[in-house]
Amino acid sequence: MNILFIPILAVLIGYFVRSRLSAVVLFLAIESIFFTFQTLAVFLAWMAGDGGFGGATDQGAFGLTPSGLPLKFNDLDLWLYGLVNFALIAIGVALTIAVVSFRIRRRRKLDD
């Protein structure tokens, strides 16, 4: 979900928001909502035994489907999930800054 959402959001915010700082803050604020929703969707799918978002694997997003409390999960999968999402957010921030910079540079060129 984030893979589809991040480029669209980054380009739109970068194009319509004038300040780089405001654009990045707005991107991070909106992305935090979508990241929370995605994490909850993946977590609930894993707990239900659906194999992750969309049934991607037999083992699920964080290891075998839980059978009771306390939950037992694979630490490596948890850290990799966080690392991949951190990388996606970093790419989104970079894309937002790039679009704002491109728009500012284009406007200056047109004004001259």
Short mmCIF file of N, CA and C in Angstrom, two decimals:
data_model
loop_
_atom_site.label_atom_id
_atom_site.label_comp_id
_atom_site.label_asym_id
_atom_site.label_seq_id
_atom_site.Cartn_x
_atom_site.Cartn_y
_atom_site.Cartn_z
N MET A 1 0.82 -1.18 0.00
CA MET A 1 0.00 0.00 0.00
C MET A 1 0.87 1.25 0.00
N ASN A 2 1.89 1.28 0.84
CA ASN A 2 2.77 2.45 0.89
C ASN A 2 3.54 2.64 -0.40
N ILE A 3 3.89 1.54 -1.06
CA ILE A 3 4.65 1.64 -2.31
C ILE A 3 3.84 2.40 -3.36
N LEU A 4 2.55 2.22 -3.39
CA LEU A 4 1.71 2.95 -4.34
C LEU A 4 1.41 4.36 -3.87
N PHE A 5 1.25 4.53 -2.58
CA PHE A 5 0.81 5.80 -2.03
C PHE A 5 1.92 6.85 -1.97
N ILE A 6 3.13 6.44 -1.64
CA ILE A 6 4.23 7.39 -1.42
C ILE A 6 4.55 8.24 -2.65
N PRO A 7 4.75 7.67 -3.84
CA PRO A 7 5.09 8.54 -4.98
C PRO A 7 3.98 9.52 -5.34
N ILE A 8 2.75 9.07 -5.26
CA ILE A 8 1.63 9.97 -5.58
C ILE A 8 1.56 11.11 -4.59
N LEU A 9 1.63 10.79 -3.31
CA LEU A 9 1.58 11.82 -2.27
C LEU A 9 2.76 12.77 -2.37
N ALA A 10 3.96 12.25 -2.58
CA ALA A 10 5.16 13.08 -2.63
C ALA A 10 5.10 14.07 -3.79
N VAL A 11 4.66 13.61 -4.95
CA VAL A 11 4.59 14.49 -6.12
C VAL A 11 3.52 15.56 -5.91
N LEU A 12 2.35 15.17 -5.42
CA LEU A 12 1.28 16.15 -5.22
C LEU A 12 1.66 17.21 -4.18
N ILE A 13 2.21 16.77 -3.06
CA ILE A 13 2.62 17.73 -2.03
C ILE A 13 3.76 18.60 -2.55
N GLY A 14 4.73 18.01 -3.21
CA GLY A 14 5.85 18.78 -3.74
C GLY A 14 5.41 19.81 -4.76
N TYR A 15 4.37 19.50 -5.51
CA TYR A 15 3.91 20.43 -6.55
C TYR A 15 3.07 21.56 -5.97
N PHE A 16 2.28 21.29 -4.95
CA PHE A 16 1.34 22.29 -4.46
C PHE A 16 1.79 23.06 -3.23
N VAL A 17 2.78 22.59 -2.49
CA VAL A 17 3.24 23.28 -1.28
C VAL A 17 4.52 24.03 -1.62
N ARG A 18 4.59 25.31 -1.26
CA ARG A 18 5.71 26.15 -1.67
C ARG A 18 6.99 25.90 -0.88
N SER A 19 6.89 25.74 0.40
CA SER A 19 8.07 25.60 1.26
C SER A 19 8.51 24.14 1.35
N ARG A 20 9.81 23.91 1.27
CA ARG A 20 10.33 22.54 1.40
C ARG A 20 10.02 21.97 2.78
N LEU A 21 10.24 22.78 3.82
CA LEU A 21 10.00 22.31 5.18
C LEU A 21 8.52 21.97 5.38
N SER A 22 7.64 22.83 4.94
CA SER A 22 6.20 22.57 5.07
C SER A 22 5.80 21.32 4.29
N ALA A 23 6.38 21.15 3.11
CA ALA A 23 6.06 19.98 2.29
C ALA A 23 6.50 18.69 2.98
N VAL A 24 7.70 18.70 3.55
CA VAL A 24 8.20 17.49 4.22
C VAL A 24 7.37 17.20 5.47
N VAL A 25 7.05 18.22 6.24
CA VAL A 25 6.25 18.01 7.46
C VAL A 25 4.86 17.48 7.09
N LEU A 26 4.25 18.04 6.06
CA LEU A 26 2.94 17.57 5.62
C LEU A 26 3.02 16.13 5.12
N PHE A 27 4.06 15.83 4.34
CA PHE A 27 4.24 14.45 3.85
C PHE A 27 4.36 13.48 5.02
N LEU A 28 5.20 13.81 6.00
CA LEU A 28 5.40 12.91 7.14
C LEU A 28 4.14 12.76 7.98
N ALA A 29 3.37 13.84 8.11
CA ALA A 29 2.13 13.76 8.89
C ALA A 29 1.12 12.83 8.22
N ILE A 30 0.94 12.99 6.91
CA ILE A 30 -0.01 12.14 6.20
C ILE A 30 0.51 10.70 6.13
N GLU A 31 1.80 10.55 5.88
CA GLU A 31 2.39 9.20 5.79
C GLU A 31 2.28 8.45 7.12
N SER A 32 2.37 9.17 8.23
CA SER A 32 2.26 8.49 9.53
C SER A 32 0.88 7.85 9.70
N ILE A 33 -0.15 8.48 9.17
CA ILE A 33 -1.49 7.91 9.24
C ILE A 33 -1.58 6.65 8.38
N PHE A 34 -1.06 6.73 7.16
CA PHE A 34 -1.10 5.57 6.27
C PHE A 34 -0.20 4.44 6.76
N PHE A 35 0.95 4.78 7.34
CA PHE A 35 1.84 3.76 7.88
C PHE A 35 1.16 3.01 9.03
N THR A 36 0.48 3.75 9.89
CA THR A 36 -0.23 3.12 11.01
C THR A 36 -1.33 2.19 10.49
N PHE A 37 -2.09 2.65 9.50
CA PHE A 37 -3.14 1.82 8.93
C PHE A 37 -2.56 0.56 8.28
N GLN A 38 -1.48 0.72 7.52
CA GLN A 38 -0.85 -0.43 6.86
C GLN A 38 -0.34 -1.43 7.88
N THR A 39 0.32 -0.93 8.93
CA THR A 39 0.86 -1.82 9.96
C THR A 39 -0.27 -2.59 10.65
N LEU A 40 -1.35 -1.91 10.96
CA LEU A 40 -2.49 -2.58 11.59
C LEU A 40 -3.10 -3.62 10.66
N ALA A 41 -3.23 -3.31 9.38
CA ALA A 41 -3.79 -4.26 8.42
C ALA A 41 -2.91 -5.50 8.31
N VAL A 42 -1.59 -5.30 8.24
CA VAL A 42 -0.67 -6.44 8.14
C VAL A 42 -0.70 -7.26 9.43
N PHE A 43 -0.72 -6.59 10.58
CA PHE A 43 -0.73 -7.27 11.87
C PHE A 43 -2.00 -8.10 12.05
N LEU A 44 -3.16 -7.51 11.73
CA LEU A 44 -4.41 -8.25 11.89
C LEU A 44 -4.50 -9.42 10.91
N ALA A 45 -3.99 -9.23 9.69
CA ALA A 45 -3.98 -10.33 8.73
C ALA A 45 -3.08 -11.46 9.22
N TRP A 46 -1.94 -11.09 9.81
CA TRP A 46 -1.03 -12.11 10.36
C TRP A 46 -1.70 -12.87 11.50
N MET A 47 -2.38 -12.15 12.40
CA MET A 47 -3.04 -12.80 13.53
C MET A 47 -4.19 -13.70 13.08
N ALA A 48 -4.84 -13.33 11.97
CA ALA A 48 -5.94 -14.14 11.46
C ALA A 48 -5.46 -15.33 10.64
N GLY A 49 -4.15 -15.39 10.37
CA GLY A 49 -3.61 -16.50 9.59
C GLY A 49 -3.73 -16.32 8.10
N ASP A 50 -3.95 -15.09 7.64
CA ASP A 50 -4.11 -14.83 6.21
C ASP A 50 -2.78 -14.75 5.47
N GLY A 51 -1.66 -14.84 6.16
CA GLY A 51 -0.36 -14.82 5.49
C GLY A 51 0.08 -13.44 5.08
N GLY A 52 -0.27 -12.43 5.82
CA GLY A 52 0.16 -11.08 5.49
C GLY A 52 -0.84 -10.38 4.61
N PHE A 53 -0.53 -9.17 4.22
CA PHE A 53 -1.42 -8.35 3.41
C PHE A 53 -1.56 -8.98 2.03
N GLY A 54 -2.74 -9.43 1.69
CA GLY A 54 -2.97 -10.07 0.42
C GLY A 54 -2.60 -11.54 0.38
N GLY A 55 -2.28 -12.14 1.53
CA GLY A 55 -1.92 -13.55 1.58
C GLY A 55 -0.61 -13.85 0.88
N ALA A 56 0.38 -12.98 1.08
CA ALA A 56 1.63 -13.06 0.33
C ALA A 56 2.45 -14.32 0.64
N THR A 57 2.48 -14.75 1.90
CA THR A 57 3.30 -15.91 2.26
C THR A 57 2.50 -16.85 3.14
N ASP A 58 2.97 -18.09 3.20
CA ASP A 58 2.33 -19.08 4.08
C ASP A 58 2.61 -18.79 5.54
N GLN A 59 3.80 -18.24 5.82
CA GLN A 59 4.20 -18.00 7.20
C GLN A 59 3.63 -16.72 7.77
N GLY A 60 3.22 -15.80 6.97
CA GLY A 60 2.72 -14.53 7.47
C GLY A 60 3.81 -13.48 7.50
N ALA A 61 3.44 -12.30 7.91
CA ALA A 61 4.36 -11.17 7.88
C ALA A 61 5.44 -11.28 8.95
N PHE A 62 5.11 -11.84 10.10
CA PHE A 62 6.05 -11.85 11.23
C PHE A 62 6.34 -13.26 11.73
N GLY A 63 6.18 -14.25 10.90
CA GLY A 63 6.42 -15.63 11.32
C GLY A 63 5.13 -16.43 11.31
N LEU A 64 5.13 -17.55 12.01
CA LEU A 64 3.96 -18.41 12.05
C LEU A 64 2.78 -17.70 12.70
N THR A 65 1.59 -18.07 12.28
CA THR A 65 0.37 -17.48 12.83
C THR A 65 0.30 -17.78 14.32
N PRO A 66 -0.02 -16.77 15.13
CA PRO A 66 -0.06 -16.99 16.58
C PRO A 66 -1.23 -17.89 16.98
N SER A 67 -0.99 -18.70 18.01
CA SER A 67 -2.04 -19.59 18.49
C SER A 67 -2.53 -19.21 19.88
N GLY A 68 -1.90 -18.21 20.48
CA GLY A 68 -2.32 -17.77 21.81
C GLY A 68 -1.45 -16.64 22.30
N LEU A 69 -1.72 -16.23 23.52
CA LEU A 69 -0.93 -15.16 24.12
C LEU A 69 0.09 -15.76 25.07
N PRO A 70 1.26 -15.22 25.24
CA PRO A 70 1.81 -14.04 24.57
C PRO A 70 2.17 -14.36 23.12
N LEU A 71 2.13 -13.34 22.28
CA LEU A 71 2.46 -13.51 20.86
C LEU A 71 3.94 -13.83 20.69
N LYS A 72 4.22 -14.76 19.82
CA LYS A 72 5.61 -15.09 19.48
C LYS A 72 5.80 -14.74 18.02
N PHE A 73 6.82 -13.92 17.74
CA PHE A 73 7.05 -13.49 16.37
C PHE A 73 8.54 -13.51 16.07
N ASN A 74 8.85 -13.45 14.81
CA ASN A 74 10.22 -13.48 14.33
C ASN A 74 10.79 -12.06 14.39
N ASP A 75 11.82 -11.86 15.21
CA ASP A 75 12.42 -10.52 15.36
C ASP A 75 12.99 -10.00 14.05
N LEU A 76 13.61 -10.86 13.27
CA LEU A 76 14.21 -10.41 12.01
C LEU A 76 13.15 -9.87 11.06
N ASP A 77 12.02 -10.56 10.94
CA ASP A 77 10.95 -10.09 10.07
C ASP A 77 10.40 -8.75 10.55
N LEU A 78 10.30 -8.58 11.85
CA LEU A 78 9.81 -7.32 12.40
C LEU A 78 10.76 -6.18 12.06
N TRP A 79 12.06 -6.39 12.24
CA TRP A 79 13.04 -5.34 11.93
C TRP A 79 13.11 -5.06 10.43
N LEU A 80 13.00 -6.10 9.61
CA LEU A 80 13.01 -5.89 8.16
C LEU A 80 11.79 -5.11 7.71
N TYR A 81 10.64 -5.37 8.31
CA TYR A 81 9.42 -4.62 7.99
C TYR A 81 9.64 -3.13 8.30
N GLY A 82 10.20 -2.85 9.46
CA GLY A 82 10.48 -1.46 9.82
C GLY A 82 11.51 -0.83 8.92
N LEU A 83 12.55 -1.56 8.56
CA LEU A 83 13.61 -1.03 7.70
C LEU A 83 13.10 -0.72 6.30
N VAL A 84 12.30 -1.61 5.74
CA VAL A 84 11.74 -1.37 4.41
C VAL A 84 10.83 -0.14 4.44
N ASN A 85 10.00 -0.01 5.46
CA ASN A 85 9.12 1.15 5.54
C ASN A 85 9.91 2.43 5.78
N PHE A 86 10.98 2.37 6.56
CA PHE A 86 11.83 3.55 6.75
C PHE A 86 12.45 3.97 5.43
N ALA A 87 12.92 3.00 4.64
CA ALA A 87 13.51 3.32 3.34
C ALA A 87 12.47 3.94 2.41
N LEU A 88 11.25 3.42 2.43
CA LEU A 88 10.19 3.99 1.59
C LEU A 88 9.87 5.42 2.00
N ILE A 89 9.82 5.68 3.30
CA ILE A 89 9.54 7.04 3.77
C ILE A 89 10.68 7.98 3.39
N ALA A 90 11.93 7.51 3.50
CA ALA A 90 13.08 8.34 3.10
C ALA A 90 13.02 8.66 1.61
N ILE A 91 12.64 7.69 0.79
CA ILE A 91 12.48 7.94 -0.64
C ILE A 91 11.37 8.96 -0.88
N GLY A 92 10.28 8.85 -0.14
CA GLY A 92 9.18 9.81 -0.27
C GLY A 92 9.59 11.22 0.10
N VAL A 93 10.37 11.36 1.18
CA VAL A 93 10.85 12.69 1.59
C VAL A 93 11.77 13.25 0.51
N ALA A 94 12.68 12.43 0.00
CA ALA A 94 13.59 12.88 -1.06
C ALA A 94 12.82 13.28 -2.31
N LEU A 95 11.81 12.52 -2.67
CA LEU A 95 11.00 12.85 -3.84
C LEU A 95 10.22 14.14 -3.63
N THR A 96 9.70 14.34 -2.43
CA THR A 96 8.99 15.58 -2.12
C THR A 96 9.91 16.78 -2.27
N ILE A 97 11.11 16.70 -1.69
CA ILE A 97 12.08 17.79 -1.78
C ILE A 97 12.48 18.02 -3.24
N ALA A 98 12.67 16.95 -4.00
CA ALA A 98 13.05 17.09 -5.40
C ALA A 98 11.97 17.79 -6.22
N VAL A 99 10.72 17.45 -5.99
CA VAL A 99 9.63 18.08 -6.75
C VAL A 99 9.50 19.55 -6.37
N VAL A 100 9.61 19.87 -5.08
CA VAL A 100 9.56 21.28 -4.66
C VAL A 100 10.71 22.05 -5.29
N SER A 101 11.91 21.49 -5.27
CA SER A 101 13.07 22.16 -5.84
C SER A 101 12.92 22.35 -7.35
N PHE A 102 12.41 21.33 -8.03
CA PHE A 102 12.19 21.43 -9.46
C PHE A 102 11.17 22.52 -9.78
N ARG A 103 10.09 22.58 -9.00
CA ARG A 103 9.06 23.60 -9.23
C ARG A 103 9.62 24.99 -9.00
N ILE A 104 10.41 25.18 -7.94
CA ILE A 104 11.01 26.49 -7.65
C ILE A 104 11.97 26.89 -8.77
N ARG A 105 12.80 25.96 -9.21
CA ARG A 105 13.76 26.25 -10.29
C ARG A 105 13.03 26.59 -11.58
N ARG A 106 11.97 25.88 -11.89
CA ARG A 106 11.20 26.14 -13.11
C ARG A 106 10.53 27.51 -13.05
N ARG A 107 10.00 27.85 -11.88
CA ARG A 107 9.35 29.15 -11.74
C ARG A 107 10.35 30.29 -11.92
N ARG A 108 11.54 30.13 -11.35
CA ARG A 108 12.58 31.17 -11.51
C ARG A 108 12.97 31.32 -12.97
N LYS A 109 13.07 30.19 -13.67
CA LYS A 109 13.45 30.24 -15.08
C LYS A 109 12.37 30.94 -15.90
N LEU A 110 11.10 30.68 -15.58
CA LEU A 110 10.00 31.31 -16.31
C LEU A 110 9.89 32.80 -15.99
N ASP A 111 10.25 33.19 -14.77
CA ASP A 111 10.19 34.61 -14.39
C ASP A 111 11.28 35.43 -15.06
N ASP A 112 12.40 34.81 -15.40
CA ASP A 112 13.51 35.55 -16.03
C ASP A 112 13.29 35.81 -17.46
#
